[in-house]
Amino acid sequence: MTAATITPSGAGAGQRGQPGPGLQPGWGVSPERQQAIAEVLGALVPPAGRLAPTQLRAVTAGLAARHGLWADLVVRDPDVRWYLPLHRSNSCDVWLLAWECGQDTDWHDHGGSAGSFAVAEGCLVEQYRAPSGRRIARRRLPASEAVAFGPAHVHNVAHGGDGSATSIHAYSPPLMAMTYYSATEYGLIARETVAVDGPEGARGRGGVGTALAAASASAARLSPDSLPADAPSIDELLAEARSGLARLRPEAAFAVLTDGAVLVDIRPLEQRIAEGEIPGAVIIGRNVLEWRLDPRSEARIPPLARADAQIIVMCSEGYASTLAAATLRRIGLREATDLDGGFQAWKAAGLPTRPAQPPG
Ligand SMILES: [Fe+2]
């Protein structure tokens, strides 16, 4: 089971603190405590620059051993995984996490960050992708154990043992994005990358005062000044593309497939593996689509690259397919359109699907 994670300002938050160096207000760590943590870190690692995994291990193990710095801050919540940021600088961020039975993170990496975590109380179990390739390794980490890893590390951390667990996590540079993975028979397949404001499975559920909210506000402030006045937003671009297409719902698309239309699946392999495929669909990667379907292209697929070809572009949910179909119209394929709702709507309609076919 994957438990949701709340921000410290959410229902499971502990005490509220005052703003301090490096952390947003309302995050529950007093300035005095932040100062004490910063002093401990200052004795362990350099104050600036990217920290190596061994340095991050010194941070997490050092703080995990100092219960007085964090033990009174922990909130135990059996329903929602709880965390609290303890420290943030340009070089690293440090987090306090609590774990209850059944809680885990799902498979993920840490963007471009190296990391470490130390078990301070209880026990955690880490599954991780072995550096050699597809093999999955597993290690049980009782209290006082600490592990460290580079940016390529992909893992799934879970509560282990009987009682509650507590851990200290550190990342360098500070954690900004995580990619989630699906465990498939082909190995771990990247599923999605999300911006995060918390560690180990926090999925961008940021509220007012969180790092994510601050980053979003900053981006919103930048946009009007930094973009050309006539540049359409992606929503406007999508609406414009859709205004020129007679999009097909799955049932209508299924009906015309027997009439000479061709369904073109532009989803990447990892998405087809995770979601499944549609029998009879032609797979053409989005990155080569126009070159395969332009009748003037040397790389064209002759039976499909015709001005009157009834191409129905399909992606997962029917967004990227719209833009692709509009581009095909621009290069002269006047019958091109896309599948409204994509593979997800097709599957929901009960139309035929099958597991992805093995590569090669
Ligand atoms: Fe992680």
mmCIF file of N, CA, C and O in Angstrom, residues 177-227:
data_model
loop_
_atom_site.group_PDB
_atom_site.id
_atom_site.type_symbol
_atom_site.label_atom_id
_atom_site.label_comp_id
_atom_site.label_asym_id
_atom_site.label_seq_id
_atom_site.Cartn_x
_atom_site.Cartn_y
_atom_site.Cartn_z
ATOM 1 N N ALA A 177 12.474 17.534 -7.617
ATOM 2 C CA ALA A 177 11.572 16.733 -8.456
ATOM 3 C C ALA A 177 11.896 15.266 -8.253
ATOM 4 O O ALA A 177 13.028 14.905 -7.910
ATOM 5 N N MET A 178 10.886 14.439 -8.417
ATOM 6 C CA MET A 178 11.086 12.996 -8.304
ATOM 7 C C MET A 178 10.370 12.326 -9.467
ATOM 8 O O MET A 178 9.290 12.742 -9.860
ATOM 9 N N THR A 179 10.974 11.280 -9.998
ATOM 10 C CA THR A 179 10.308 10.475 -11.011
ATOM 11 C C THR A 179 9.814 9.191 -10.365
ATOM 12 O O THR A 179 10.561 8.545 -9.622
ATOM 13 N N TYR A 180 8.566 8.854 -10.636
ATOM 14 C CA TYR A 180 7.978 7.616 -10.115
ATOM 15 C C TYR A 180 8.058 6.526 -11.166
ATOM 16 O O TYR A 180 8.015 6.802 -12.367
ATOM 17 N N TYR A 181 8.168 5.280 -10.699
ATOM 18 C CA TYR A 181 8.369 4.136 -11.583
ATOM 19 C C TYR A 181 7.306 3.082 -11.327
ATOM 20 O O TYR A 181 6.830 2.921 -10.194
ATOM 21 N N SER A 182 6.985 2.341 -12.396
ATOM 22 C CA SER A 182 6.120 1.170 -12.267
ATOM 23 C C SER A 182 6.998 -0.068 -12.335
ATOM 24 O O SER A 182 7.873 -0.168 -13.199
ATOM 25 N N ALA A 183 6.755 -1.009 -11.419
ATOM 26 C CA ALA A 183 7.465 -2.289 -11.462
ATOM 27 C C ALA A 183 6.736 -3.191 -12.455
ATOM 28 O O ALA A 183 5.570 -3.516 -12.253
ATOM 29 N N THR A 184 7.392 -3.546 -13.558
ATOM 30 C CA THR A 184 6.770 -4.367 -14.590
ATOM 31 C C THR A 184 7.637 -5.592 -14.832
ATOM 32 O O THR A 184 8.756 -5.700 -14.323
ATOM 33 N N GLU A 185 7.130 -6.497 -15.665
ATOM 34 C CA GLU A 185 7.911 -7.688 -15.988
ATOM 35 C C GLU A 185 9.157 -7.337 -16.796
ATOM 36 O O GLU A 185 10.066 -8.154 -16.954
ATOM 37 N N TYR A 186 9.208 -6.112 -17.320
ATOM 38 C CA TYR A 186 10.397 -5.658 -18.054
ATOM 39 C C TYR A 186 11.354 -4.898 -17.143
ATOM 40 O O TYR A 186 12.325 -4.322 -17.588
ATOM 41 N N GLY A 187 11.046 -4.825 -15.888
ATOM 42 C CA GLY A 187 11.852 -4.050 -14.952
ATOM 43 C C GLY A 187 11.121 -2.780 -14.547
ATOM 44 O O GLY A 187 9.922 -2.628 -14.789
ATOM 45 N N LEU A 188 11.836 -1.860 -13.927
ATOM 46 C CA LEU A 188 11.236 -0.602 -13.488
ATOM 47 C C LEU A 188 11.139 0.356 -14.668
ATOM 48 O O LEU A 188 12.126 0.615 -15.352
ATOM 49 N N ILE A 189 9.935 0.864 -14.919
ATOM 50 C CA ILE A 189 9.689 1.751 -16.045
ATOM 51 C C ILE A 189 9.277 3.114 -15.507
ATOM 52 O O ILE A 189 8.344 3.222 -14.707
ATOM 53 N N ALA A 190 9.985 4.174 -15.949
ATOM 54 C CA ALA A 190 9.651 5.527 -15.496
ATOM 55 C C ALA A 190 8.225 5.875 -15.891
ATOM 56 O O ALA A 190 7.813 5.662 -17.031
ATOM 57 N N ARG A 191 7.457 6.405 -14.950
ATOM 58 C CA ARG A 191 6.034 6.674 -15.174
ATOM 59 C C ARG A 191 5.750 8.174 -15.281
ATOM 60 O O ARG A 191 5.107 8.636 -16.207
ATOM 61 N N GLU A 192 6.215 8.936 -14.306
ATOM 62 C CA GLU A 192 5.954 10.372 -14.324
ATOM 63 C C GLU A 192 6.945 11.077 -13.412
ATOM 64 O O GLU A 192 7.449 10.503 -12.450
ATOM 65 N N THR A 193 7.214 12.330 -13.758
ATOM 66 C CA THR A 193 8.063 13.151 -12.906
ATOM 67 C C THR A 193 7.208 14.244 -12.295
ATOM 68 O O THR A 193 6.422 14.883 -12.999
ATOM 69 N N VAL A 194 7.324 14.431 -11.013
ATOM 70 C CA VAL A 194 6.505 15.442 -10.346
ATOM 71 C C VAL A 194 7.393 16.369 -9.530
ATOM 72 O O VAL A 194 8.421 15.969 -9.000
ATOM 73 N N ALA A 195 6.985 17.634 -9.466
ATOM 74 C CA ALA A 195 7.654 18.573 -8.557
ATOM 75 C C ALA A 195 7.227 18.226 -7.142
ATOM 76 O O ALA A 195 6.085 17.834 -6.903
ATOM 77 N N VAL A 196 8.120 18.348 -6.213
ATOM 78 C CA VAL A 196 7.779 17.974 -4.841
ATOM 79 C C VAL A 196 8.183 19.081 -3.875
ATOM 80 O O VAL A 196 9.083 19.860 -4.145
ATOM 81 N N ASP A 197 7.495 19.126 -2.757
ATOM 82 C CA ASP A 197 7.917 20.005 -1.685
ATOM 83 C C ASP A 197 8.207 19.215 -0.428
ATOM 84 O O ASP A 197 8.311 19.763 0.654
ATOM 85 N N GLY A 198 8.311 17.901 -0.573
ATOM 86 C CA GLY A 198 8.642 17.052 0.559
ATOM 87 C C GLY A 198 9.327 15.806 0.058
ATOM 88 O O GLY A 198 9.309 15.534 -1.136
ATOM 89 N N PRO A 199 9.904 15.047 0.946
ATOM 90 C CA PRO A 199 10.720 13.911 0.539
ATOM 91 C C PRO A 199 9.924 12.612 0.432
ATOM 92 O O PRO A 199 8.815 12.492 0.944
ATOM 93 N N GLU A 200 10.492 11.642 -0.230
ATOM 94 C CA GLU A 200 10.066 10.248 -0.117
ATOM 95 C C GLU A 200 8.584 10.031 -0.335
ATOM 96 O O GLU A 200 7.868 9.510 0.503
ATOM 97 N N GLY A 201 8.110 10.464 -1.485
ATOM 98 C CA GLY A 201 6.733 10.141 -1.812
ATOM 99 C C GLY A 201 5.760 11.289 -1.655
ATOM 100 O O GLY A 201 4.584 11.118 -1.926
ATOM 101 N N ALA A 202 6.225 12.453 -1.231
ATOM 102 C CA ALA A 202 5.340 13.610 -1.203
ATOM 103 C C ALA A 202 5.053 14.016 -2.633
ATOM 104 O O ALA A 202 5.964 14.242 -3.405
ATOM 105 N N ARG A 203 3.807 14.100 -2.993
ATOM 106 C CA ARG A 203 3.457 14.311 -4.389
ATOM 107 C C ARG A 203 2.936 15.714 -4.637
ATOM 108 O O ARG A 203 1.855 15.905 -5.171
ATOM 109 N N GLY A 204 3.701 16.694 -4.239
ATOM 110 C CA GLY A 204 3.343 18.062 -4.577
ATOM 111 C C GLY A 204 2.091 18.551 -3.869
ATOM 112 O O GLY A 204 1.430 19.455 -4.339
ATOM 113 N N ARG A 205 1.786 17.954 -2.709
ATOM 114 C CA ARG A 205 0.600 18.415 -1.991
ATOM 115 C C ARG A 205 0.960 19.602 -1.126
ATOM 116 O O ARG A 205 0.754 19.606 0.077
ATOM 117 N N GLY A 206 1.524 20.605 -1.734
ATOM 118 C CA GLY A 206 1.998 21.750 -0.971
ATOM 119 C C GLY A 206 0.884 22.732 -0.684
ATOM 120 O O GLY A 206 -0.040 22.894 -1.470
ATOM 121 N N GLY A 207 0.933 23.365 0.421
ATOM 122 C CA GLY A 207 -0.024 24.403 0.756
ATOM 123 C C GLY A 207 0.677 25.733 0.872
ATOM 124 O O GLY A 207 1.840 25.869 0.472
ATOM 125 N N VAL A 208 -0.032 26.717 1.395
ATOM 126 C CA VAL A 208 0.560 28.038 1.583
ATOM 127 C C VAL A 208 1.793 27.903 2.469
ATOM 128 O O VAL A 208 1.779 27.207 3.477
ATOM 129 N N GLY A 209 2.859 28.549 2.080
ATOM 130 C CA GLY A 209 4.051 28.537 2.911
ATOM 131 C C GLY A 209 5.006 27.417 2.598
ATOM 132 O O GLY A 209 6.070 27.333 3.189
ATOM 133 N N THR A 210 4.653 26.508 1.697
ATOM 134 C CA THR A 210 5.577 25.432 1.366
ATOM 135 C C THR A 210 6.510 25.879 0.244
ATOM 136 O O THR A 210 6.243 26.850 -0.466
ATOM 137 N N ALA A 211 7.578 25.133 0.082
ATOM 138 C CA ALA A 211 8.543 25.474 -0.959
ATOM 139 C C ALA A 211 7.900 25.408 -2.337
ATOM 140 O O ALA A 211 8.179 26.218 -3.219
ATOM 141 N N LEU A 212 7.001 24.439 -2.528
ATOM 142 C CA LEU A 212 6.358 24.293 -3.831
ATOM 143 C C LEU A 212 5.482 25.499 -4.142
ATOM 144 O O LEU A 212 5.482 26.022 -5.250
ATOM 145 N N ALA A 213 4.734 25.957 -3.134
ATOM 146 C CA ALA A 213 3.871 27.109 -3.341
ATOM 147 C C ALA A 213 4.712 28.341 -3.683
ATOM 148 O O ALA A 213 4.356 29.129 -4.557
ATOM 149 N N ALA A 214 5.838 28.487 -2.999
ATOM 150 C CA ALA A 214 6.714 29.634 -3.268
ATOM 151 C C ALA A 214 7.268 29.561 -4.687
ATOM 152 O O ALA A 214 7.328 30.568 -5.399
ATOM 153 N N ALA A 215 7.637 28.378 -5.110
ATOM 154 C CA ALA A 215 8.176 28.218 -6.465
ATOM 155 C C ALA A 215 7.108 28.515 -7.505
ATOM 156 O O ALA A 215 7.372 29.144 -8.536
ATOM 157 N N SER A 216 5.877 28.080 -7.249
ATOM 158 C CA SER A 216 4.788 28.325 -8.190
ATOM 159 C C SER A 216 4.495 29.813 -8.294
ATOM 160 O O SER A 216 4.293 30.342 -9.384
ATOM 161 N N ALA A 217 4.473 30.488 -7.150
ATOM 162 C CA ALA A 217 4.213 31.918 -7.149
ATOM 163 C C ALA A 217 5.317 32.659 -7.886
ATOM 164 O O ALA A 217 5.069 33.593 -8.647
ATOM 165 N N SER A 218 6.540 32.209 -7.686
ATOM 166 C CA SER A 218 7.670 32.820 -8.357
ATOM 167 C C SER A 218 7.548 32.657 -9.871
ATOM 168 O O SER A 218 7.759 33.596 -10.631
ATOM 169 N N ALA A 219 7.160 31.469 -10.310
ATOM 170 C CA ALA A 219 6.997 31.216 -11.747
ATOM 171 C C ALA A 219 5.889 32.088 -12.316
ATOM 172 O O ALA A 219 6.003 32.632 -13.416
ATOM 173 N N ALA A 220 4.793 32.234 -11.562
ATOM 174 C CA ALA A 220 3.676 33.041 -12.037
ATOM 175 C C ALA A 220 4.076 34.500 -12.177
ATOM 176 O O ALA A 220 3.667 35.183 -13.113
ATOM 177 N N ARG A 221 4.910 34.977 -11.248
ATOM 178 C CA ARG A 221 5.358 36.363 -11.324
ATOM 179 C C ARG A 221 6.261 36.583 -12.526
ATOM 180 O O ARG A 221 6.239 37.629 -13.149
ATOM 181 N N LEU A 222 7.049 35.588 -12.862
ATOM 182 C CA LEU A 222 7.999 35.752 -13.956
ATOM 183 C C LEU A 222 7.319 35.749 -15.313
ATOM 184 O O LEU A 222 7.736 36.434 -16.224
ATOM 185 N N SER A 223 6.242 34.972 -15.447
ATOM 186 C CA SER A 223 5.691 34.704 -16.758
ATOM 187 C C SER A 223 5.333 35.936 -17.581
ATOM 188 O O SER A 223 5.755 36.044 -18.728
ATOM 189 N N PRO A 224 4.555 36.913 -17.036
ATOM 190 C CA PRO A 224 4.117 38.009 -17.890
ATOM 191 C C PRO A 224 5.279 38.824 -18.443
ATOM 192 O O PRO A 224 5.204 39.343 -19.555
ATOM 193 N N ASP A 225 6.340 38.939 -17.670
ATOM 194 C CA ASP A 225 7.456 39.766 -18.125
ATOM 195 C C ASP A 225 8.370 39.037 -19.099
ATOM 196 O O ASP A 225 8.951 39.641 -19.986
ATOM 197 N N SER A 226 8.502 37.741 -18.912
ATOM 198 C CA SER A 226 9.529 37.032 -19.655
ATOM 199 C C SER A 226 9.027 36.397 -20.948
ATOM 200 O O SER A 226 9.826 35.933 -21.749
ATOM 201 N N LEU A 227 7.688 36.365 -21.158
ATOM 202 C CA LEU A 227 7.164 35.740 -22.365
ATOM 203 C C LEU A 227 6.728 36.793 -23.370
ATOM 204 O O LEU A 227 6.222 37.847 -22.993
#
